[in-house]
PDB file of C-alpha atoms in Angstrom:
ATOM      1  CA  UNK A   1      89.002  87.101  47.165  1.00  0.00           C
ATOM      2  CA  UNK A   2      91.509  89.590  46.111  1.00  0.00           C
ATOM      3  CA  UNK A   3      94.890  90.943  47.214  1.00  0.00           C
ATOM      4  CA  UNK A   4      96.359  94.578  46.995  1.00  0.00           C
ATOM      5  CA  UNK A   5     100.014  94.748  45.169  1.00  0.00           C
ATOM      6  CA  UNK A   6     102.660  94.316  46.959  1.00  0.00           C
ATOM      7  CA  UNK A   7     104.558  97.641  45.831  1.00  0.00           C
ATOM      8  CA  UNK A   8     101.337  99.438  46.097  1.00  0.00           C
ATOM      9  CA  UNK A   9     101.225  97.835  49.774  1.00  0.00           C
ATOM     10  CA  UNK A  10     104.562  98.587  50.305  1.00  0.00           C
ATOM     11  CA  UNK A  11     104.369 102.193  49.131  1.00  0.00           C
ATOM     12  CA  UNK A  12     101.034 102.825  51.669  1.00  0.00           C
ATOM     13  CA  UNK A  13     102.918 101.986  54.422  1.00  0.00           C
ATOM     14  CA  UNK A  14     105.433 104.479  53.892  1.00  0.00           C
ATOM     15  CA  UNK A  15     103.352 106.887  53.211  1.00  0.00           C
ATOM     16  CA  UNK A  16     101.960 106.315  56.401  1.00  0.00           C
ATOM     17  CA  UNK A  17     104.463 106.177  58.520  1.00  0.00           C
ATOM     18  CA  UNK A  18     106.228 109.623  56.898  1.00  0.00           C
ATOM     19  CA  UNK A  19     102.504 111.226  58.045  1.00  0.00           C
ATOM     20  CA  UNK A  20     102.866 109.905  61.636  1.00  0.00           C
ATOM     21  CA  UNK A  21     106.235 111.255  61.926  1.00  0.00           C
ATOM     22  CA  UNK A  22     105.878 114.438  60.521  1.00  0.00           C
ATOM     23  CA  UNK A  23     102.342 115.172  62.275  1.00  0.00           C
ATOM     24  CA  UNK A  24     102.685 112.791  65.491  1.00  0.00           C
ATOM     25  CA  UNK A  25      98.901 112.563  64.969  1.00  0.00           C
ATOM     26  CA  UNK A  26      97.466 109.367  64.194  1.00  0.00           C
ATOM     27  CA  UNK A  27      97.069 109.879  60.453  1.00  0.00           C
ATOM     28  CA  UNK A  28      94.174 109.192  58.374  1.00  0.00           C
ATOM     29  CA  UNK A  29      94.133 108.405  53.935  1.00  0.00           C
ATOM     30  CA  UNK A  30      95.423 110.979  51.773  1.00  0.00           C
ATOM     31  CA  UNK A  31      93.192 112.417  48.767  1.00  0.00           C
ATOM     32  CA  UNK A  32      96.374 110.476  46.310  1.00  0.00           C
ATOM     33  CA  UNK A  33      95.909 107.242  48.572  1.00  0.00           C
ATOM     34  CA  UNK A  34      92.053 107.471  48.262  1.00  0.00           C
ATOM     35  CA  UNK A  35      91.393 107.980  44.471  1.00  0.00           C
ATOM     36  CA  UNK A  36      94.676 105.685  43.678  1.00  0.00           C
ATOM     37  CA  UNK A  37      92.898 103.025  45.244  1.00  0.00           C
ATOM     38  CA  UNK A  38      88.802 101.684  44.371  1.00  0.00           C
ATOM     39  CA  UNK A  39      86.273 102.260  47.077  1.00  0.00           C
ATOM     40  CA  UNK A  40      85.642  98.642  48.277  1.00  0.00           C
ATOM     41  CA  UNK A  41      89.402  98.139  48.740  1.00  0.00           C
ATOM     42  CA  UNK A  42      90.001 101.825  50.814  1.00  0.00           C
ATOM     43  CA  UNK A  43      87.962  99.954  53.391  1.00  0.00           C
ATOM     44  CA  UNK A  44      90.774  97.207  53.564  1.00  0.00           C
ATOM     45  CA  UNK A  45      93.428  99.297  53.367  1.00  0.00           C
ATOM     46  CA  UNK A  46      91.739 101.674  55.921  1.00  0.00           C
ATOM     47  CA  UNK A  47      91.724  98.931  58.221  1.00  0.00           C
ATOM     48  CA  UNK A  48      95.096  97.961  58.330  1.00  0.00           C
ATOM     49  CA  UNK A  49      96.375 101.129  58.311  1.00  0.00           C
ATOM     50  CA  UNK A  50      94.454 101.732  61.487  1.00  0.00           C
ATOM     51  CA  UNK A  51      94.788  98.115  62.887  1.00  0.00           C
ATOM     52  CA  UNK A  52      97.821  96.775  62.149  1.00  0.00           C
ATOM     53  CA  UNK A  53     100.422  99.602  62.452  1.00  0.00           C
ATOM     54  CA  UNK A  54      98.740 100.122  66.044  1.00  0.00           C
ATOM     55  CA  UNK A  55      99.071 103.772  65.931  1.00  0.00           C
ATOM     56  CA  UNK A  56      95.200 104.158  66.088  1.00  0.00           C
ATOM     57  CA  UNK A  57      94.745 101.556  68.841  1.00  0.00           C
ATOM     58  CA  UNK A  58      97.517 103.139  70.803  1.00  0.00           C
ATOM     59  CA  UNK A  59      95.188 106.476  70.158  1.00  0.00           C
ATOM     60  CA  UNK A  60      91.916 104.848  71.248  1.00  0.00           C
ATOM     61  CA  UNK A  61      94.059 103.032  74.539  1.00  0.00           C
ATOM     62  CA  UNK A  62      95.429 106.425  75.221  1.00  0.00           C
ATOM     63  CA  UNK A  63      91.468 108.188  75.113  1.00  0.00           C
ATOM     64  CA  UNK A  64      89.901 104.949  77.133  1.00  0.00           C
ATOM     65  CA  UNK A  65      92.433 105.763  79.745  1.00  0.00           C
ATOM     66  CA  UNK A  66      91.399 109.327  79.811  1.00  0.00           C
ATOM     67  CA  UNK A  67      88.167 108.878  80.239  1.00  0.00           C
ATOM     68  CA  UNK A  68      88.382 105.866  82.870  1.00  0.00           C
ATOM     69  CA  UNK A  69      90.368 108.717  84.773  1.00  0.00           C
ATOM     70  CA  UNK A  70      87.518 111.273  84.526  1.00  0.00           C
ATOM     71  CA  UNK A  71      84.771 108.877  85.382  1.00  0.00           C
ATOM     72  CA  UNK A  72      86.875 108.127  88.381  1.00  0.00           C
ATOM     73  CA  UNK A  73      88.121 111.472  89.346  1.00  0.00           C
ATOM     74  CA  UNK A  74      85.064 113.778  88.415  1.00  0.00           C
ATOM     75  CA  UNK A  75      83.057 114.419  90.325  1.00  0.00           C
ATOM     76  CA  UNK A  76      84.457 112.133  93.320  1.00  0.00           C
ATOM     77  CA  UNK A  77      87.381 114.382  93.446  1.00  0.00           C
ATOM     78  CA  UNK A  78      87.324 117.215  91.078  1.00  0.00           C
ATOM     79  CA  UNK A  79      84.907 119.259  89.266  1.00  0.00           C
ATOM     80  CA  UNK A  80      85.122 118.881  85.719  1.00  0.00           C
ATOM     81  CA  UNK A  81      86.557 122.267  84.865  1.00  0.00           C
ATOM     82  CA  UNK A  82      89.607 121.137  87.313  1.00  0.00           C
ATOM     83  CA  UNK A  83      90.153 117.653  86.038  1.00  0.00           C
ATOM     84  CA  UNK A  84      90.566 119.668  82.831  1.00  0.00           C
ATOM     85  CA  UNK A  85      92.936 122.077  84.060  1.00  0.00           C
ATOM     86  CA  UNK A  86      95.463 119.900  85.562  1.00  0.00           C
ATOM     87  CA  UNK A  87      95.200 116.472  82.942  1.00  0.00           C
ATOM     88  CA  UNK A  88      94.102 118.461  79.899  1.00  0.00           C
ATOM     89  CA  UNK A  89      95.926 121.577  80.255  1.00  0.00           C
ATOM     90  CA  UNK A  90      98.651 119.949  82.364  1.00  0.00           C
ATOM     91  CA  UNK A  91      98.121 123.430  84.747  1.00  0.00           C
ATOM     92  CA  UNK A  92      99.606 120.384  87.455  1.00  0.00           C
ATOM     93  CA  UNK A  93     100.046 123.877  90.451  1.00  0.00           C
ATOM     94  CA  UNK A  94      96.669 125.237  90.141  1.00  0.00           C
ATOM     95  CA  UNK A  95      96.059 126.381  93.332  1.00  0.00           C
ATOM     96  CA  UNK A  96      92.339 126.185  93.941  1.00  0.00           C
ATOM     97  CA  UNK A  97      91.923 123.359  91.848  1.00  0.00           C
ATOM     98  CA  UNK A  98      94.658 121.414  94.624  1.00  0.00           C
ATOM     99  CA  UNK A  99      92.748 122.446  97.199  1.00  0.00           C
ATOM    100  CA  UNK A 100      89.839 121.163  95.448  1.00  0.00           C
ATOM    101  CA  UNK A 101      91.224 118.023  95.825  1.00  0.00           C
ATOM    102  CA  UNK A 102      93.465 117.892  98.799  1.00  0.00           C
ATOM    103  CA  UNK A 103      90.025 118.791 101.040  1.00  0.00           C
ATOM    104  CA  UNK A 104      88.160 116.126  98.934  1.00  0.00           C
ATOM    105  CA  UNK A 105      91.102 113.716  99.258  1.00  0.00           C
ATOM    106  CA  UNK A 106      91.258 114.569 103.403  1.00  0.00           C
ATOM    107  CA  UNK A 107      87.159 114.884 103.508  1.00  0.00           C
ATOM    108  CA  UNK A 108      86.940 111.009 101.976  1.00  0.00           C
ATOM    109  CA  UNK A 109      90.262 109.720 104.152  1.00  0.00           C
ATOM    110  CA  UNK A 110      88.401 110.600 107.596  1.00  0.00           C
ATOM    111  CA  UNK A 111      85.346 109.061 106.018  1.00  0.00           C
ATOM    112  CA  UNK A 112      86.687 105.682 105.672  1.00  0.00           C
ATOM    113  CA  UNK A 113      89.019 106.495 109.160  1.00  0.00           C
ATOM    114  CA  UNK A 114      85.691 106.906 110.778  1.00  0.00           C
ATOM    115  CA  UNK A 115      85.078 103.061 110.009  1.00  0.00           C
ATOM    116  CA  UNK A 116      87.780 102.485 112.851  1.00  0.00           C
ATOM    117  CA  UNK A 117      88.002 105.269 115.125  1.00  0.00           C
ATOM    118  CA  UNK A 118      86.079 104.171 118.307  1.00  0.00           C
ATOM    119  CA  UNK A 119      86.289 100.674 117.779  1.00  0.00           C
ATOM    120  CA  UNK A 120      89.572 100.423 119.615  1.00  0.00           C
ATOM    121  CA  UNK A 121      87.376 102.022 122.462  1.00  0.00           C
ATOM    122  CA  UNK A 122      84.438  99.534 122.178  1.00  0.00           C
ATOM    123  CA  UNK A 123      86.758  96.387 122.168  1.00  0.00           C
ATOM    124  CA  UNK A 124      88.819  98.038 125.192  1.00  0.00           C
ATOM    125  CA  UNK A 125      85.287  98.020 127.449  1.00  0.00           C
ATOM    126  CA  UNK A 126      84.218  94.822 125.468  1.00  0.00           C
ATOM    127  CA  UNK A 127      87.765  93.272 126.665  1.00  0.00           C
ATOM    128  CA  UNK A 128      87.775  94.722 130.480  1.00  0.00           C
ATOM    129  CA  UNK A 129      83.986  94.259 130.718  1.00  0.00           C
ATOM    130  CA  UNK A 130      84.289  97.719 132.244  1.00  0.00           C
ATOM    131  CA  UNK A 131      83.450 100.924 131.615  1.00  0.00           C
ATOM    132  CA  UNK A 132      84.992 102.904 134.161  1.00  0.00           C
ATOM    133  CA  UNK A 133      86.718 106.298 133.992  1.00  0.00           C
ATOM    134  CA  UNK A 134      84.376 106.632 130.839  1.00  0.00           C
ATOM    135  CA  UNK A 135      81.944 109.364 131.657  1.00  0.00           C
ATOM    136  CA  UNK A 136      78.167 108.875 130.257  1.00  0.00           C
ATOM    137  CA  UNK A 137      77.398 112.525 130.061  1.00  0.00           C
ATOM    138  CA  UNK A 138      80.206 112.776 128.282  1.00  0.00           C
ATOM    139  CA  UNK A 139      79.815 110.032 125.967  1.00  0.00           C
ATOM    140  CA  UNK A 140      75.773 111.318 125.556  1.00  0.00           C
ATOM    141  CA  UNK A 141      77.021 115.292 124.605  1.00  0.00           C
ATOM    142  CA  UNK A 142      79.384 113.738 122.050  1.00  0.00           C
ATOM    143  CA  UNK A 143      76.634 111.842 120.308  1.00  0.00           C
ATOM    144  CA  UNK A 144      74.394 114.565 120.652  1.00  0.00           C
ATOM    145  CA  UNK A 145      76.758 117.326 118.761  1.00  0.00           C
ATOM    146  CA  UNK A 146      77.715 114.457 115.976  1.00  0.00           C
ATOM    147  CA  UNK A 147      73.770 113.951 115.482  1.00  0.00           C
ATOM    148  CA  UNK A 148      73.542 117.737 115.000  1.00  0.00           C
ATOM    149  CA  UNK A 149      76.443 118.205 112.318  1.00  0.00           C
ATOM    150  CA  UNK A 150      74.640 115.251 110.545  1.00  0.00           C
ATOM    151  CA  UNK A 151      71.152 116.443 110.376  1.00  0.00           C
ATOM    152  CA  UNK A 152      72.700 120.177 109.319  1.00  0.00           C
ATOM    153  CA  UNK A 153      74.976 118.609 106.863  1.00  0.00           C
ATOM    154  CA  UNK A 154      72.143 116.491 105.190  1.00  0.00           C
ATOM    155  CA  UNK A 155      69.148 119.030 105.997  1.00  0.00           C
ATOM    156  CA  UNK A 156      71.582 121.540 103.611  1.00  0.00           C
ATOM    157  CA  UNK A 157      72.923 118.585 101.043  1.00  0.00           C
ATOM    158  CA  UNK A 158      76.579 119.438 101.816  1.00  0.00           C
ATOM    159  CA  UNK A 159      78.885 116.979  99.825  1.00  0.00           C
ATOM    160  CA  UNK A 160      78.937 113.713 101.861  1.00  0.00           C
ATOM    161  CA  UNK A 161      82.880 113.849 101.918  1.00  0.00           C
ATOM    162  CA  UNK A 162      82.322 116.969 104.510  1.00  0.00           C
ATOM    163  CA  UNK A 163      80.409 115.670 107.051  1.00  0.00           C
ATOM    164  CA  UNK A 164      80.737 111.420 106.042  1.00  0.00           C
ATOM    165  CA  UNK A 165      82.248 110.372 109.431  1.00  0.00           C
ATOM    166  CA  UNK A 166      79.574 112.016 111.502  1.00  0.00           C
ATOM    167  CA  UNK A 167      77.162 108.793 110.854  1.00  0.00           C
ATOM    168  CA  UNK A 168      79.665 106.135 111.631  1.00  0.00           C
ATOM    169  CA  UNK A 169      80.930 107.817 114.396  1.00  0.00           C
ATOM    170  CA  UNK A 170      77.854 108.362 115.861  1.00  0.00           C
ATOM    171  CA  UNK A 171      77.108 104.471 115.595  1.00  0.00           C
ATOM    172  CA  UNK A 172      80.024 103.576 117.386  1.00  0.00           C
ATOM    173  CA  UNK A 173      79.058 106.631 119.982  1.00  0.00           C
ATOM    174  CA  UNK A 174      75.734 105.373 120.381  1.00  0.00           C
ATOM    175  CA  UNK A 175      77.160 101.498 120.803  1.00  0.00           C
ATOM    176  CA  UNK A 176      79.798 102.909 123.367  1.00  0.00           C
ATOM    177  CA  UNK A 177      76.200 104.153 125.336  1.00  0.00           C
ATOM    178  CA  UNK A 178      74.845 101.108 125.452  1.00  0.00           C
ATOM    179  CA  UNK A 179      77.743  99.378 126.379  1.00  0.00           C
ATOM    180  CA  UNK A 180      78.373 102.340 129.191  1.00  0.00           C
ATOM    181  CA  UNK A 181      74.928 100.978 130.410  1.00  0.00           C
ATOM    182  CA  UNK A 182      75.084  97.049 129.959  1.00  0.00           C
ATOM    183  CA  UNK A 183      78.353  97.204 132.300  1.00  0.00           C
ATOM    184  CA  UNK A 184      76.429  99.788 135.057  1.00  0.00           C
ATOM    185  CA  UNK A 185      73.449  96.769 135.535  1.00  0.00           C
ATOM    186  CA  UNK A 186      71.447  99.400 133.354  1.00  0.00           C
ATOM    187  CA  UNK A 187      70.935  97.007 130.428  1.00  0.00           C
ATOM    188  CA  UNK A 188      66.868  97.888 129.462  1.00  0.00           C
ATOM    189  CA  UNK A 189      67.471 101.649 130.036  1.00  0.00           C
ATOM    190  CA  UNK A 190      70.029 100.867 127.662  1.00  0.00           C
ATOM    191  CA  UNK A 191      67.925  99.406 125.091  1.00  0.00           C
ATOM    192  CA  UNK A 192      64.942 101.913 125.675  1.00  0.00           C
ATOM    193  CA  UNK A 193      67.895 104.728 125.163  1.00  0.00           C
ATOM    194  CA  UNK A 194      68.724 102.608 121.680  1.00  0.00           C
ATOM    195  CA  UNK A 195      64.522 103.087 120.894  1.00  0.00           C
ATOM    196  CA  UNK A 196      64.075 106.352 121.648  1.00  0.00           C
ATOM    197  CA  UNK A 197      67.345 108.137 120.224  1.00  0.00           C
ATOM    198  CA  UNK A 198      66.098 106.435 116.709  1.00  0.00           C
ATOM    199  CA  UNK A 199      62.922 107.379 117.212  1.00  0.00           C
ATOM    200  CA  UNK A 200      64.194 111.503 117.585  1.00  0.00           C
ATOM    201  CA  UNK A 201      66.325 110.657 114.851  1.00  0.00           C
ATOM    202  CA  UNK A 202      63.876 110.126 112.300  1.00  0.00           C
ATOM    203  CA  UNK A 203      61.493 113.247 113.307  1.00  0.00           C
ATOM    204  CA  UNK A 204      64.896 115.169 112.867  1.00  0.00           C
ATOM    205  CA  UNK A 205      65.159 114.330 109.538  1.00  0.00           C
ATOM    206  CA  UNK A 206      61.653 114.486 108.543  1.00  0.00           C
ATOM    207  CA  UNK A 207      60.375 117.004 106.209  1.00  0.00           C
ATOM    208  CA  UNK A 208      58.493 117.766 110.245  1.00  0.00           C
ATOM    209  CA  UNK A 209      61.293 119.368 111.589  1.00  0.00           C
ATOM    210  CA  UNK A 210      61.908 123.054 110.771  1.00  0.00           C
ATOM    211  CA  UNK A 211      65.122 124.614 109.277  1.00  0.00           C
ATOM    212  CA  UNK A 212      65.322 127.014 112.050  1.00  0.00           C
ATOM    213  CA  UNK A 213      65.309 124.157 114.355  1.00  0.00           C
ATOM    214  CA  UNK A 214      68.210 122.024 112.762  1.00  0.00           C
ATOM    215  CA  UNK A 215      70.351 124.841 112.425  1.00  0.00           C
ATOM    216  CA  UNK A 216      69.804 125.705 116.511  1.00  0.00           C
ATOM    217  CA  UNK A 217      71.016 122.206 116.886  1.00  0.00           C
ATOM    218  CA  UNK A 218      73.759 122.948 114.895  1.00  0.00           C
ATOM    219  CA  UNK A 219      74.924 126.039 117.296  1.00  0.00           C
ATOM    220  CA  UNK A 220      74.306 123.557 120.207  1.00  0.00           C
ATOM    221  CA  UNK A 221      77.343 121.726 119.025  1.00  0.00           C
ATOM    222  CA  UNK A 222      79.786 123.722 120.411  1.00  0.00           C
ATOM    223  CA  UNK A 223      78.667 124.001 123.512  1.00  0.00           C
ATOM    224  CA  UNK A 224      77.950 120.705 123.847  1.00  0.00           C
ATOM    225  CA  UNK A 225      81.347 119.825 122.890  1.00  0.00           C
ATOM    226  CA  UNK A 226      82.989 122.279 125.308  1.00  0.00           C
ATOM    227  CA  UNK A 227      80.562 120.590 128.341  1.00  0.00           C
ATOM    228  CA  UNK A 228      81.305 116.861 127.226  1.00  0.00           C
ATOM    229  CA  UNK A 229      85.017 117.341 126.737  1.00  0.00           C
ATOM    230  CA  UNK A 230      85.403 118.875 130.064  1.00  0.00           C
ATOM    231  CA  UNK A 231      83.498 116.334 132.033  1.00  0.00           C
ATOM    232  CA  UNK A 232      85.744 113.757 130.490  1.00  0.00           C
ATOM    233  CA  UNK A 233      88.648 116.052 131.565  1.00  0.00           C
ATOM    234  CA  UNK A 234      86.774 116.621 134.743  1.00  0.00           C
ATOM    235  CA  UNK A 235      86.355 112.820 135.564  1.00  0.00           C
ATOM    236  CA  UNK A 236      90.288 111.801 134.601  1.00  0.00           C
ATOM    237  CA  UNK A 237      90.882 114.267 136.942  1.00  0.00           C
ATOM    238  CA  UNK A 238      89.442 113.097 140.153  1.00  0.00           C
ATOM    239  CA  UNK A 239      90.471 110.138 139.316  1.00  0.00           C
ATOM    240  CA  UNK A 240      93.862 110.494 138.489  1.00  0.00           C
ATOM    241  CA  UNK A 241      94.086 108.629 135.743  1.00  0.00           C
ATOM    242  CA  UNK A 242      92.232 107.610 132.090  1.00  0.00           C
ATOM    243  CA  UNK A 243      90.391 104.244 133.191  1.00  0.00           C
ATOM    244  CA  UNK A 244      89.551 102.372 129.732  1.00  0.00           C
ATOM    245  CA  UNK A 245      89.690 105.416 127.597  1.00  0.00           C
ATOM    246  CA  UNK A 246      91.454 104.467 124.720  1.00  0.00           C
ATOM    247  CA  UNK A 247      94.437 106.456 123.536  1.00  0.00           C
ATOM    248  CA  UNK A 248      94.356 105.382 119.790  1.00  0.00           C
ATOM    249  CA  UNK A 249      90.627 106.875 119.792  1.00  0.00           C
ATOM    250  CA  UNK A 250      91.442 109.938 121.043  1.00  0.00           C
ATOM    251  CA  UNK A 251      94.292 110.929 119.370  1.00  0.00           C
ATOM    252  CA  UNK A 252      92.786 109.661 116.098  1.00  0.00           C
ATOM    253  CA  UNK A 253      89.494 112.477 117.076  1.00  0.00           C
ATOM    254  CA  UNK A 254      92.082 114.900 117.801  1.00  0.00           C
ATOM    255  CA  UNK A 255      93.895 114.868 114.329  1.00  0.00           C
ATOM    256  CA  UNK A 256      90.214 114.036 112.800  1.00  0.00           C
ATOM    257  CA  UNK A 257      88.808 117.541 114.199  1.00  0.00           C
ATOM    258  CA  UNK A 258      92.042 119.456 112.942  1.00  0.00           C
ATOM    259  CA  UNK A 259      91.575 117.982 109.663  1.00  0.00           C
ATOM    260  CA  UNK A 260      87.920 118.668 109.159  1.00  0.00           C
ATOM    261  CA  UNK A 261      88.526 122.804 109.633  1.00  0.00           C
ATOM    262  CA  UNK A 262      90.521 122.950 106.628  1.00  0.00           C
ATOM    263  CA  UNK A 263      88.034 120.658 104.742  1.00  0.00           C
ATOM    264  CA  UNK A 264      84.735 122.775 106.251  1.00  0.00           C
ATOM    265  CA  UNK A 265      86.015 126.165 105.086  1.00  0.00           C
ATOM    266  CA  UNK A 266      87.018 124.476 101.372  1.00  0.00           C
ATOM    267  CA  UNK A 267      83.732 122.358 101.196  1.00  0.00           C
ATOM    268  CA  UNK A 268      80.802 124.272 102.489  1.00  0.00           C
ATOM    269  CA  UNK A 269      82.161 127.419 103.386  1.00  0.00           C
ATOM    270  CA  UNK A 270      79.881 127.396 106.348  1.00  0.00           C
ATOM    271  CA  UNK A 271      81.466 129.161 109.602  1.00  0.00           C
ATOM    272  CA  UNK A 272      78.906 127.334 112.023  1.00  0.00           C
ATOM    273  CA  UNK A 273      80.493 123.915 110.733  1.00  0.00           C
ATOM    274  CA  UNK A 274      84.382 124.958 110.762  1.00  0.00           C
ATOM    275  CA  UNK A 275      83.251 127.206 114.171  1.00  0.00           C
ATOM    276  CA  UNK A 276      82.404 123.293 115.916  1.00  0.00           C
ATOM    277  CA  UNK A 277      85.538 121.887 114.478  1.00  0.00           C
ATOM    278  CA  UNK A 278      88.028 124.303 116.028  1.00  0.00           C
ATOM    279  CA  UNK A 279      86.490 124.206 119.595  1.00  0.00           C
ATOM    280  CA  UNK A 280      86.302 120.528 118.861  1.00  0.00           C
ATOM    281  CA  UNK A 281      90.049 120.389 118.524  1.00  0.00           C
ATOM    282  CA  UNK A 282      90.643 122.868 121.270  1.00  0.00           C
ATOM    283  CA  UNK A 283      89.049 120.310 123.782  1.00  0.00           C
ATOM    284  CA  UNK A 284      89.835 117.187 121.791  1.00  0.00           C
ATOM    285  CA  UNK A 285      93.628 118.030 122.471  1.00  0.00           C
ATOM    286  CA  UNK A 286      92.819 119.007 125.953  1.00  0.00           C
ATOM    287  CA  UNK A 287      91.752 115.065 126.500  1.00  0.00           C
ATOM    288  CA  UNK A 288      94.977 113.935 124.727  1.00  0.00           C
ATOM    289  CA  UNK A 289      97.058 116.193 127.040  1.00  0.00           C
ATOM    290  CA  UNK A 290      95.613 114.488 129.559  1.00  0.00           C
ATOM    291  CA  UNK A 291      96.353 110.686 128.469  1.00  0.00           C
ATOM    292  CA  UNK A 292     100.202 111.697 128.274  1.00  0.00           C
ATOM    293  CA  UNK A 293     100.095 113.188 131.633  1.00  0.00           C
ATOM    294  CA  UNK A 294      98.374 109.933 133.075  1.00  0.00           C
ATOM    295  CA  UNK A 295     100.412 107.969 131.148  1.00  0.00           C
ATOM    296  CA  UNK A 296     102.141 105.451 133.786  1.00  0.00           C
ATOM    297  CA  UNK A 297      98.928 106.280 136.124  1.00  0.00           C
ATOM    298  CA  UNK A 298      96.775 102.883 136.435  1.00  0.00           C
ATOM    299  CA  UNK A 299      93.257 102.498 137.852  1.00  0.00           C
ATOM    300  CA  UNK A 300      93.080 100.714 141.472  1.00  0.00           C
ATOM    301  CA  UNK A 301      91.847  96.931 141.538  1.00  0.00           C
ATOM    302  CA  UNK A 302      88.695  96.875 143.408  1.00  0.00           C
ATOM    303  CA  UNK A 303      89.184  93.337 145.675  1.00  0.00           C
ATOM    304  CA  UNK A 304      85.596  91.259 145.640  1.00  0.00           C
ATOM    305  CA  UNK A 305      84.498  89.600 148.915  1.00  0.00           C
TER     306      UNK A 305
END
């Protein structure tokens, strides 16, 4: 084994740190440093000038961070060209990159809201074993416009952060059927409704089914949406107050539907999409208006012999 001298040490580590001070790079060996010293002890000295000092592990911390960032920004969040603009370039008020991410941001938070929305709903009929003042053909138009926005947005690979909460809403929608059903005595048309409504849902997204024919049940969204929203609206109506229609769920679709017009236009750019989502919040906030003016109102208890 053999050992550099000490004043040679000594004088390499000045050297060095002069370099990292005047450059604020991580430096590597001088040409002087390099001939001064034999070939099979540069590797030594190359290694503790790189390990020990730490400025080249602080380098190699500082580009493992960087690129943890990317893989977990791009292209989750940001297109590469983006992620470069505002971390590379430090560009921090680029305006269509930020809206890049604000709709992504939005498009992925009603995703994972979607988890929750309607289960305050399904526990309120689970909990009252009731499903009154919830109207079926209401409940049935509302599953059929979130199947259409589903099959559109898949049939047309639109970014699954743009149309995300249409599946797990329209499990819960589907469940809130069934349940609508059980409670009406109705409990094998329910399950034969559960059979068949998989059964259309597979043909639908078959290579079977036509283009033309998705995109027509697209444009049925909205009018389906108008129709089911105002038999809801209809139905609180007559009688005069909201039943077991849960407030939480409906205000929670409301500021869902307002959300998704921004994130339509940003993400796919398609009108019939952000078209559905405005009459969707038109009507959605018709149904909320509704639960404030029936606030105090209560359904009557129906006496058993």
């Amino acid at each position: 084994m053999w050992s550099l001298d000490e004043t040679h040490l000594t004088l390499l580590k000045v050297g060095w740190r002069k370099k990292r001070r005047n450059t604020g790079r991580c430096p590597a060996e001088s040409r002087e440093e390099r001939e001064s010293v034999p070939r099979a002890r540069m590797r030594i000295v190359s290694q503790w000038t790189f390990g020990e000092t730490g400025g080249s592990k602080l380098c190699n911390m500082a580009a493992e961070a960087d690129g943890a960032l990317k893989r977990l920004l791009v292209p989750l969040l940001l297109p590469e060209k983006c992620y470069d603009q505002i971390f590379v370039q430090w560009d921090l008020l680029h305006v269509p990159c930020l809206k890049i991410l604000l709709s992504k941001v939005l498009g992925l938070s009603l995703v994972a809201g979607s988890l929750l929305v309607k289960l305050p709903q399904v526990f309120k009929i689970l909990g009252a074993k009731s499903a009154e003042g919830l109207s079926l053909q209401s409940v049935m138009l509302e599953l059929v416009a979130l199947t259409g926005t589903m099959v559109y947005s898949i049939t047309n690979i639109f970014p699954f952060s743009s149309w995300g909460e249409a599946l797990f809403l329209m499990l819960q929608t589907i469940t809130i059927c069934f349940l609508i059903l059980h409670y009406r005595g109705q409990t094998v048309k329910g399950v034969a409704f559960l059979a068949c409504y998989a059964l259309v849902l597979l043909v639908l997204l078959s290579p079977l089914t036509p283009l033309a024919v998705v995109t027509l049940l697209q444009a049925s969204n909205v009018p389906a949406v108008v129709v089911g929203k105002l038999l809801q609206a209809v139905t609180n109506y007559r009688n005069g107050h909201t039943g077991q229609l849960s407030a939480v769920t409906v205000v929670l679709l409301f500021g869902g539907s307002l959300a998704r017009i921004f994130t339509s236009i940003q993400e796919t750019g398609d009108p019939l999409m952000a078209g559905t989502f405005v009459v969707a919040a038109l009507f959605n906030g018709l149904i909320v208006a509704q639960l404030l003016f029936y606030w105090n109102a209560k359904a009557p208890h129906t006496k058993k012999e």
